[in-house]
CSV table of C-alpha atoms (C1' of nucleotides) in Angstrom, one decimal:
chain,number,residue,atom,x,y,z
L,20,MET,CA,70.1,27.0,16.2
L,21,GLY,CA,70.6,23.5,17.4
L,22,ARG,CA,68.4,21.0,19.1
L,23,LEU,CA,65.7,22.2,21.6
L,24,SER,CA,65.5,21.1,25.2
L,25,THR,CA,62.7,18.5,25.8
L,26,VAL,CA,62.3,19.8,29.4
L,27,ARG,CA,62.4,23.5,30.1
L,28,ASP,CA,64.6,25.1,32.7
L,29,ASP,CA,61.7,26.2,34.8
L,30,GLN,CA,60.5,22.6,34.9
L,31,VAL,CA,63.9,21.5,36.2
L,32,PHE,CA,63.9,24.3,38.8
L,33,SER,CA,60.4,23.3,39.9
L,34,VAL,CA,61.5,19.7,40.5
L,35,VAL,CA,64.4,21.0,42.7
L,36,GLY,CA,61.9,23.1,44.7
L,37,ALA,CA,59.6,20.1,45.1
L,38,ARG,CA,62.4,18.1,46.5
L,39,LEU,CA,63.1,20.8,49.1
L,40,ALA,CA,59.6,20.6,50.2
L,41,GLY,CA,60.0,16.9,50.7
L,42,ASP,CA,63.0,15.4,52.4
L,43,GLY,CA,65.2,18.2,51.2
L,44,ALA,CA,67.9,16.0,49.8
L,45,ILE,CA,68.8,17.2,46.3
L,46,THR,CA,71.1,14.8,44.5
L,47,LEU,CA,71.6,14.7,40.8
L,48,GLN,CA,70.0,11.2,40.9
L,49,THR,CA,66.8,12.7,42.3
L,50,VAL,CA,66.8,15.4,39.7
L,51,VAL,CA,67.3,12.8,36.9
L,52,ASP,CA,64.5,10.6,38.3
L,53,ASP,CA,62.0,13.5,38.8
L,54,THR,CA,62.6,15.3,35.5
L,55,GLY,CA,63.5,12.4,33.2
L,56,VAL,CA,66.5,14.5,32.0
L,57,SER,CA,69.8,12.5,31.9
L,58,VAL,CA,72.9,13.4,33.9
L,59,GLY,CA,74.8,14.2,30.7
L,60,SER,CA,72.1,16.7,29.8
L,61,LEU,CA,72.1,18.4,33.2
L,62,TYR,CA,75.9,18.9,33.0
L,63,HIS,CA,75.7,20.2,29.5
L,64,ARG,CA,73.0,22.7,30.3
L,65,TYR,CA,74.1,23.8,33.8
L,66,GLY,CA,77.7,22.8,34.1
L,67,SER,CA,77.6,21.5,37.7
L,68,ARG,CA,75.3,20.7,40.5
L,69,GLU,CA,76.3,23.9,42.3
L,70,ALA,CA,75.3,25.9,39.2
L,71,LEU,CA,72.0,24.2,39.0
L,72,LEU,CA,71.2,25.0,42.6
L,73,ALA,CA,72.3,28.6,42.2
L,74,LEU,CA,70.2,29.0,39.1
L,75,THR,CA,67.2,27.6,40.9
L,76,TRP,CA,67.5,30.1,43.6
L,77,LEU,CA,68.1,33.0,41.2
L,78,ASP,CA,65.0,32.0,39.2
L,79,ALA,CA,62.9,32.1,42.4
L,80,VAL,CA,64.3,35.2,43.9
L,81,ARG,CA,63.9,37.2,40.6
L,82,ALA,CA,60.3,36.2,40.3
L,83,PHE,CA,59.7,37.3,43.9
L,84,GLN,CA,61.5,40.6,43.6
L,85,THR,CA,59.5,41.5,40.5
L,86,CYS,CA,56.4,41.4,42.7
L,87,PHE,CA,58.0,42.9,45.8
L,88,LEU,CA,59.9,45.8,44.2
L,89,THR,CA,56.9,46.7,41.9
L,90,ALA,CA,54.8,47.2,45.0
L,91,LEU,CA,57.5,48.9,47.1
L,92,GLU,CA,58.3,51.5,44.4
L,93,SER,CA,54.8,52.2,43.2
L,94,GLY,CA,54.5,55.1,45.5
L,95,GLY,CA,51.5,56.0,47.7
L,96,ASP,CA,51.1,55.8,51.4
L,97,ASP,CA,50.4,52.1,51.4
L,98,ALA,CA,53.3,51.1,49.2
L,99,GLY,CA,55.0,49.5,52.2
L,100,GLU,CA,51.9,47.6,53.2
L,101,ARG,CA,51.4,46.3,49.7
L,102,ALA,CA,55.1,45.2,49.5
L,103,ALA,CA,54.7,43.4,52.8
L,104,LEU,CA,51.7,41.6,51.3
L,105,ALA,CA,53.7,40.7,48.2
L,106,THR,CA,55.1,37.8,50.2
L,107,PRO,CA,51.9,35.9,51.0
L,108,ARG,CA,50.5,36.8,47.5
L,109,PHE,CA,53.6,35.3,45.9
L,110,CYS,CA,53.3,32.2,47.9
L,111,ARG,CA,49.8,31.7,46.6
L,112,SER,CA,50.5,32.5,43.0
L,113,ASP,CA,53.9,30.6,42.7
L,114,HIS,CA,54.0,28.0,45.4
L,115,GLN,CA,57.0,26.1,44.0
L,116,ARG,CA,59.3,29.1,43.9
L,117,ALA,CA,58.0,30.3,47.2
L,118,ILE,CA,59.2,27.0,48.7
L,119,VAL,CA,62.7,27.7,47.4
L,120,LEU,CA,62.9,31.1,49.0
L,121,SER,CA,61.2,30.3,52.3
L,122,CYS,CA,62.4,26.9,53.2
L,123,CYS,CA,66.1,27.2,52.5
L,124,ARG,CA,69.2,28.6,54.0
L,125,PRO,CA,71.4,30.3,51.4
L,126,ALA,CA,74.1,27.7,52.3
L,127,GLU,CA,72.0,25.0,50.7
L,128,PHE,CA,72.3,26.8,47.4
L,129,PHE,CA,75.6,28.5,47.4
L,130,SER,CA,79.0,27.3,48.3
L,131,PRO,CA,82.6,28.2,47.5
L,132,ALA,CA,82.1,25.9,44.5
L,133,THR,CA,79.3,28.0,43.0
L,134,PRO,CA,80.6,29.5,39.7
L,135,GLN,CA,81.9,33.1,40.0
L,136,HIS,CA,79.5,34.7,37.6
L,137,LEU,CA,76.5,33.3,39.5
L,138,GLN,CA,77.9,34.4,42.8
L,139,LYS,CA,78.2,37.8,41.3
L,140,GLU,CA,74.6,37.8,40.1
L,141,ILE,CA,73.3,36.6,43.4
L,142,SER,CA,75.2,39.4,45.1
L,143,ASN,CA,73.7,41.9,42.7
L,144,VAL,CA,70.1,40.7,43.3
L,145,ASN,CA,70.5,41.0,47.0
L,146,LYS,CA,72.0,44.4,46.7
L,147,ALA,CA,69.1,45.6,44.5
L,148,ALA,CA,66.6,44.6,47.2
L,149,ALA,CA,68.6,46.1,50.0
L,150,ALA,CA,68.9,49.4,48.2
L,151,ALA,CA,65.2,49.5,47.4
L,152,ILE,CA,64.4,49.0,51.1
L,153,ARG,CA,66.9,51.7,52.1
L,154,ARG,CA,65.3,54.1,49.6
L,155,TYR,CA,61.9,53.3,50.9
L,156,ALA,CA,63.0,54.0,54.5
L,157,LYS,CA,64.5,57.3,53.5
L,158,CYS,CA,61.4,58.5,51.6
L,159,SER,CA,58.9,57.3,54.2
L,160,GLY,CA,60.9,58.4,57.2
L,161,TYR,CA,60.6,55.1,58.9
L,162,SER,CA,63.7,53.5,60.5
L,163,LEU,CA,65.6,51.0,58.4
L,164,GLU,CA,65.2,48.3,61.0
L,165,ALA,CA,61.4,48.8,61.1
L,166,CYS,CA,61.3,48.5,57.4
L,167,ARG,CA,63.3,45.3,57.3
L,168,LEU,CA,61.1,43.8,59.9
L,169,GLY,CA,57.8,45.0,58.5
L,170,LEU,CA,58.6,44.3,54.9
L,171,ILE,CA,60.5,41.1,55.1
L,172,ALA,CA,60.9,39.5,58.5
L,173,PHE,CA,57.3,39.4,59.7
L,174,PRO,CA,55.8,38.4,56.4
L,175,LEU,CA,58.3,35.7,55.9
L,176,GLY,CA,57.9,34.4,59.4
L,177,ALA,CA,54.2,34.3,58.9
L,178,VAL,CA,54.2,32.3,55.7
L,179,ARG,CA,56.7,29.9,57.0
L,180,LEU,CA,54.0,28.7,59.5
L,181,TYR,CA,52.4,27.1,56.4
L,182,LEU,CA,55.0,26.4,53.8
L,183,PRO,CA,56.0,24.1,52.4
L,184,ALA,CA,53.2,21.7,53.1
L,185,ARG,CA,50.1,23.8,53.3
L,186,PRO,CA,48.7,26.8,51.2
L,187,VAL,CA,49.0,30.2,52.7
L,188,PRO,CA,45.5,31.3,53.9
L,189,GLN,CA,44.0,34.6,52.8
L,190,ALA,CA,43.4,35.4,56.4
L,191,LEU,CA,47.1,35.9,57.0
L,192,ASP,CA,47.1,39.1,55.1
L,193,GLU,CA,45.3,41.0,57.8
L,194,TYR,CA,47.9,39.9,60.4
L,195,ILE,CA,50.8,40.8,58.1
L,196,SER,CA,49.4,44.3,57.4
L,197,ALA,CA,48.9,44.8,61.1
L,198,ALA,CA,52.4,43.6,61.9
L,199,PHE,CA,53.8,45.9,59.2
L,200,TRP,CA,52.1,49.0,60.7
L,201,SER,CA,53.1,48.0,64.2
L,202,ALA,CA,56.8,47.9,63.0
L,203,VAL,CA,56.9,51.3,61.3
L,204,GLU,CA,54.9,52.9,64.0
L,205,THR,CA,57.3,51.5,66.7
L,206,GLY,CA,60.5,52.6,64.9
Z,6,MET,CA,81.1,3.0,85.8
Z,7,GLY,CA,83.4,3.0,82.9
Z,8,ARG,CA,85.6,5.5,81.2
Z,9,LEU,CA,84.4,9.1,80.9
Z,10,SER,CA,84.0,11.1,77.7
Z,11,THR,CA,86.7,13.5,77.0
Z,12,VAL,CA,84.3,15.7,75.1
Z,13,ARG,CA,80.9,16.3,76.5
Z,14,ASP,CA,77.7,15.8,74.5
Z,15,ASP,CA,76.8,19.5,74.5
Z,16,GLN,CA,80.2,20.3,73.1
Z,17,VAL,CA,79.5,17.9,70.2
Z,18,PHE,CA,76.0,19.4,69.6
Z,19,SER,CA,77.6,22.8,69.7
Z,20,VAL,CA,79.9,21.9,66.9
Z,21,VAL,CA,77.1,20.6,64.8
Z,22,GLY,CA,75.3,23.9,65.3
Z,23,ALA,CA,78.3,25.9,64.4
Z,24,ARG,CA,78.6,24.0,61.1
Z,25,LEU,CA,75.0,24.9,60.3
Z,26,ALA,CA,75.9,28.5,60.8
Z,27,GLY,CA,78.7,28.1,58.3
Z,28,ASP,CA,78.4,26.2,55.1
Z,29,GLY,CA,75.7,24.0,56.6
Z,30,ALA,CA,77.2,20.7,55.5
Z,31,ILE,CA,77.3,18.3,58.4
Z,32,THR,CA,79.3,15.2,57.6
Z,33,LEU,CA,80.9,12.9,60.1
Z,34,GLN,CA,84.2,14.1,58.9
Z,35,THR,CA,83.4,17.7,59.8
Z,36,VAL,CA,82.2,16.6,63.3
Z,37,VAL,CA,85.4,14.5,63.8
Z,38,ASP,CA,87.6,17.5,62.7
Z,39,ASP,CA,85.8,20.1,64.7
Z,40,THR,CA,85.5,18.1,67.9
Z,41,GLY,CA,88.6,15.9,67.9
Z,42,VAL,CA,86.3,12.9,68.7
Z,43,SER,CA,87.0,9.9,66.5
Z,44,VAL,CA,84.4,8.3,64.2
Z,45,GLY,CA,84.4,5.2,66.4
Z,46,SER,CA,83.5,7.2,69.4
Z,47,LEU,CA,80.7,9.0,67.7
Z,48,TYR,CA,79.1,5.7,66.7
Z,49,HIS,CA,79.6,4.2,70.1
Z,50,ARG,CA,78.0,7.2,71.8
Z,51,TYR,CA,75.2,8.1,69.3
Z,52,GLY,CA,74.7,5.1,67.1
Z,53,SER,CA,74.4,6.8,63.8
Z,54,ARG,CA,74.6,10.2,62.0
Z,55,GLU,CA,70.9,10.5,62.0
Z,56,ALA,CA,70.7,9.9,65.8
Z,57,LEU,CA,73.4,12.6,66.4
Z,58,LEU,CA,71.5,15.1,64.3
Z,59,ALA,CA,68.2,14.3,66.0
Z,60,LEU,CA,69.8,14.6,69.5
Z,61,THR,CA,71.3,17.9,68.5
Z,62,TRP,CA,67.9,19.2,67.6
Z,63,LEU,CA,66.2,17.8,70.7
Z,64,ASP,CA,68.9,19.4,72.9
Z,65,ALA,CA,68.2,22.8,71.4
Z,66,VAL,CA,64.5,22.6,71.3
Z,67,ARG,CA,64.3,21.5,74.9
Z,68,ALA,CA,66.4,24.4,76.1
Z,69,PHE,CA,64.2,26.8,74.2
Z,70,GLN,CA,60.9,25.3,75.4
Z,71,THR,CA,62.0,25.6,79.0
Z,72,CYS,CA,62.2,29.4,78.5
Z,73,PHE,CA,59.2,29.7,76.3
Z,74,LEU,CA,56.8,27.5,78.2
Z,75,THR,CA,57.8,29.0,81.6
Z,76,ALA,CA,56.9,32.4,80.3
Z,77,LEU,CA,53.7,31.3,78.6
Z,78,GLU,CA,52.3,29.5,81.6
Z,79,SER,CA,53.3,32.0,84.2
Z,80,GLY,CA,49.9,33.7,84.1
Z,81,GLY,CA,49.3,37.4,84.0
Z,82,ASP,CA,48.1,39.6,81.3
Z,83,ASP,CA,51.6,39.9,79.7
Z,84,ALA,CA,52.4,36.1,79.7
Z,85,GLY,CA,52.0,36.1,75.9
Z,86,GLU,CA,54.2,39.1,75.4
Z,87,ARG,CA,56.9,37.6,77.6
Z,88,ALA,CA,56.6,34.3,75.7
Z,89,ALA,CA,57.1,36.1,72.4
Z,90,LEU,CA,60.2,37.8,73.9
Z,91,ALA,CA,61.5,34.4,75.0
Z,92,THR,CA,62.7,33.9,71.4
Z,93,PRO,CA,65.1,36.9,71.2
Z,94,ARG,CA,66.2,36.4,74.8
Z,95,PHE,CA,67.1,32.8,74.1
Z,96,CYS,CA,69.1,33.8,71.0
Z,97,ARG,CA,71.1,36.1,73.2
Z,98,SER,CA,71.7,33.7,76.0
Z,99,ASP,CA,72.3,30.6,74.0
Z,100,HIS,CA,73.5,31.5,70.5
Z,101,GLN,CA,74.6,28.1,69.4
Z,102,ARG,CA,71.3,26.4,70.2
Z,103,ALA,CA,69.4,29.2,68.7
Z,104,ILE,CA,71.2,28.7,65.4
Z,105,VAL,CA,70.0,25.1,65.4
Z,106,LEU,CA,66.4,26.0,65.9
Z,107,SER,CA,66.3,29.1,63.6
Z,108,CYS,CA,68.4,28.1,60.7
Z,109,CYS,CA,67.2,24.7,59.9
Z,110,ARG,CA,64.4,22.9,58.3
Z,111,PRO,CA,63.3,19.8,60.2
Z,112,ALA,CA,64.2,17.8,57.1
Z,113,GLU,CA,67.9,18.5,57.8
Z,114,PHE,CA,67.6,16.7,61.2
Z,115,PHE,CA,65.0,14.1,60.7
Z,116,SER,CA,64.6,11.5,58.1
Z,117,PRO,CA,63.0,8.1,57.8
Z,118,ALA,CA,66.3,6.8,59.1
Z,119,THR,CA,66.0,8.6,62.4
Z,120,PRO,CA,65.7,6.0,65.2
Z,121,GLN,CA,62.2,5.3,66.3
Z,122,HIS,CA,62.6,6.4,69.9
Z,123,LEU,CA,64.0,9.8,68.9
Z,124,GLN,CA,61.1,10.3,66.4
Z,125,LYS,CA,58.8,9.6,69.2
Z,126,GLU,CA,60.5,12.1,71.5
Z,127,ILE,CA,60.5,14.7,68.9
Z,128,SER,CA,56.8,14.2,68.3
Z,129,ASN,CA,56.2,14.6,72.0
Z,130,VAL,CA,58.1,17.8,72.3
Z,131,ASN,CA,56.3,19.3,69.4
Z,132,LYS,CA,52.9,18.2,70.8
Z,133,ALA,CA,53.7,19.7,74.2
Z,134,ALA,CA,54.4,23.1,72.7
Z,135,ALA,CA,51.3,23.0,70.5
Z,136,ALA,CA,49.1,22.1,73.4
Z,137,ALA,CA,50.5,24.9,75.5
Z,138,ILE,CA,49.7,27.4,72.8
Z,139,ARG,CA,46.2,26.0,72.4
Z,140,ARG,CA,45.7,26.4,76.2
Z,141,TYR,CA,46.9,29.9,76.1
Z,142,ALA,CA,44.6,30.7,73.2
Z,143,LYS,CA,41.6,29.3,75.1
Z,144,CYS,CA,42.4,31.1,78.3
Z,145,SER,CA,43.2,34.4,76.8
Z,146,GLY,CA,40.4,34.3,74.3
Z,147,TYR,CA,42.7,35.2,71.4
Z,148,SER,CA,42.4,33.2,68.2
Z,149,LEU,CA,44.7,30.3,67.7
Z,150,GLU,CA,46.1,31.7,64.5
Z,151,ALA,CA,46.8,35.0,66.2
Z,152,CYS,CA,48.7,33.2,68.9
Z,153,ARG,CA,50.8,31.2,66.6
Z,154,LEU,CA,51.8,34.3,64.7
Z,155,GLY,CA,52.4,36.5,67.7
Z,156,LEU,CA,54.1,33.9,69.8
Z,157,ILE,CA,56.2,32.1,67.2
Z,158,ALA,CA,56.1,33.3,63.6
Z,159,PHE,CA,56.8,37.0,64.1
Z,160,PRO,CA,59.5,36.6,66.8
Z,161,LEU,CA,61.2,33.8,64.7
Z,162,GLY,CA,61.1,35.9,61.6
Z,163,ALA,CA,62.6,38.8,63.4
Z,164,VAL,CA,65.6,37.0,64.8
Z,165,ARG,CA,66.3,35.3,61.5
Z,166,LEU,CA,67.2,38.7,60.2
Z,167,TYR,CA,70.3,38.5,62.3
Z,168,LEU,CA,71.1,34.8,62.9
Z,169,PRO,CA,73.3,33.0,62.4
Z,170,ALA,CA,76.0,35.6,61.8
Z,171,ARG,CA,75.1,38.5,64.0
Z,172,PRO,CA,73.9,38.9,67.6
Z,173,VAL,CA,70.2,39.7,68.1
Z,174,PRO,CA,70.0,43.4,69.2
Z,175,GLN,CA,68.1,44.5,72.2
Z,176,ALA,CA,66.1,46.9,70.2
Z,177,LEU,CA,64.3,44.0,68.5
Z,178,ASP,CA,62.3,43.3,71.6
Z,179,GLU,CA,60.2,46.4,71.2
Z,180,TYR,CA,59.2,45.5,67.6
Z,181,ILE,CA,58.4,41.9,68.7
Z,182,SER,CA,56.2,43.1,71.5
Z,183,ALA,CA,54.4,45.4,69.1
Z,184,ALA,CA,53.9,42.6,66.6
Z,185,PHE,CA,52.6,40.3,69.2
Z,186,TRP,CA,49.9,42.8,70.3
Z,187,SER,CA,49.1,43.6,66.7
Z,188,ALA,CA,48.4,39.9,66.1
Z,189,VAL,CA,46.2,39.2,69.1
Z,190,GLU,CA,44.3,42.4,68.6
Z,191,THR,CA,43.7,41.6,64.9
Z,192,GLY,CA,42.4,38.1,65.5
E,16,DC,C1',70.6,19.1,1.6
E,17,DC,C1',74.4,19.7,4.5
E,18,DT,C1',76.6,21.6,8.3
E,19,DT,C1',76.7,23.6,12.6
E,20,DT,C1',75.0,23.8,17.0
E,21,DA,C1',72.8,22.5,21.1
E,22,DC,C1',70.9,18.9,23.4
E,23,DT,C1',70.4,13.7,24.8
E,24,DA,C1',72.0,9.3,26.7
E,25,DG,C1',74.1,6.5,30.0
E,26,DA,C1',78.1,3.8,31.1
E,27,DA,C1',82.5,4.5,33.5
E,28,DT,C1',85.2,6.8,36.9
E,29,DA,C1',86.7,9.2,41.0
E,30,DT,C1',85.4,11.1,45.2
E,31,DT,C1',82.9,11.6,49.2
E,32,DT,C1',80.5,9.8,53.0
E,33,DG,C1',78.4,6.6,56.3
E,34,DT,C1',79.2,2.5,58.8
E,35,DT,C1',81.6,-1.5,60.7
E,36,DC,C1',85.2,-3.8,63.0
E,37,DT,C1',89.1,-5.0,66.0
E,38,DA,C1',92.2,-3.6,69.3
E,39,DG,C1',93.2,-0.7,72.9
E,40,DT,C1',92.5,2.8,77.1
E,41,DA,C1',90.8,5.0,81.2
E,42,DT,C1',87.7,5.0,85.2
E,43,DA,C1',84.2,3.7,88.6
E,44,DT,C1',83.0,0.1,91.7
E,45,DG,C1',83.5,-3.9,94.6
A,26,DC,C1',93.9,-4.4,93.1
A,27,DA,C1',90.7,-6.6,89.9
A,28,DT,C1',87.2,-6.3,86.7
A,29,DA,C1',83.4,-4.7,84.3
A,30,DT,C1',82.1,-0.9,81.6
A,31,DA,C1',82.1,2.8,78.8
A,32,DC,C1',84.8,5.4,75.8
A,33,DT,C1',88.7,6.0,72.2
A,34,DA,C1',91.1,5.1,67.8
A,35,DG,C1',91.5,4.7,63.1
A,36,DA,C1',91.9,1.5,59.3
A,37,DA,C1',88.9,-1.1,56.3
A,38,DC,C1',84.7,-1.4,53.8
A,39,DA,C1',80.4,-0.4,51.4
A,40,DA,C1',77.3,2.7,49.5
A,41,DA,C1',76.0,6.9,47.5
A,42,DT,C1',77.2,10.8,44.7
A,43,DA,C1',79.3,14.1,41.5
A,44,DT,C1',81.6,14.4,37.4
A,45,DT,C1',83.6,13.0,32.9
A,46,DC,C1',83.5,11.0,28.5
A,47,DT,C1',82.1,9.2,24.0
A,48,DA,C1',78.6,8.4,20.8
A,49,DG,C1',74.5,9.7,19.1
A,50,DT,C1',70.1,12.9,17.9
A,51,DA,C1',67.2,16.8,16.5
A,52,DA,C1',66.5,21.4,14.9
A,53,DA,C1',68.1,26.0,12.6
A,54,DG,C1',70.6,28.5,8.9
A,55,DG,C1',73.1,28.8,4.7
DNA sequence: CCTTTACTAGAATATTTGTTCTAGTATATG
DNA sequence: CATATACTAGAACAAATATTCTAGTAAAGG
């Protein structure tokens, strides 16, 4: 019902991510130039600049969490290790979205001006991940801090050595696995 | 010779860092409001917004490198481990500068508009650190990638779990040490 | 086919933001 | 004290940016 978009949402989000990898300045003008979508269209579709940024972040974080939570909740003794490796794998399979997640502070995407319903969604997404990590900690017996470090902090720190400019090398996985086990064995 | 500043440079840099920890938007207006220094003063002292941002970053990175390089080049079998721990220690001793280093992409501080001489200085500072890490890799026999991960990536990833809002807990050091050794033993 | 609906287009507007400018102030040095 | 020097102050200006508005276009459903 109604006219169809000439440029898909994910193409718009991708352009926003690409800008972040560059000079990092995201103005509506840059989005217009890079996508070919007019200002009027952007406002019709997303409502505001803040909403567009929040949607870009949500799109990226949902894609990542699908990979991460699937691994973490798959069971088995190496579920944690596979979840830790979800980060470098995601960077290789979805570079553009990985840039959004790895190169940005939340403050770049969310502000008091972000629409309420998006703030709510963002909050929910974050809570879901935090809850999954808590569950994993409880089941595995590892400390919560060790899990946060081994599952998130170390893998993220590692890929940030390469992103946004260079691809994440396969060789990184071995280090990330080792760091994961070092964390859970320490705590 | 001449009148003295009522607000010191490091106080101005500190305010810029504090903003980054908040909503992240650094406009001259926010700097004026937070420091009480007028726009005219800021331009007289720093020349441009870009210069102020670059100086803020340089101030922070120099302070960190003093700690980091001292540890790394002190010799001994645990020089690497102490250099890795320089990151959490720095975060505890100099929270404001740590925020500048840990919470920001370079693109937020440098642009084509950054004055030439500051771009040069920034380049030199980065080269000095990279060279020190290469030397350490050569002396220790560890791979360069392992050193970059163990000395920089893992410690930085770890402290980012807490910054900018919360203090970096002492307990983190044990995990960072373990991650450092896991890296150099893997590579 | 006609209507409804969602999308497109870009000029116009209002706001924010960086920069410049002129006048004035305080301090070190001779 | 006199003067050069660096800093302070904030209004005025120019540029960039977000947002609104009106008119028009394409596709789906009755």
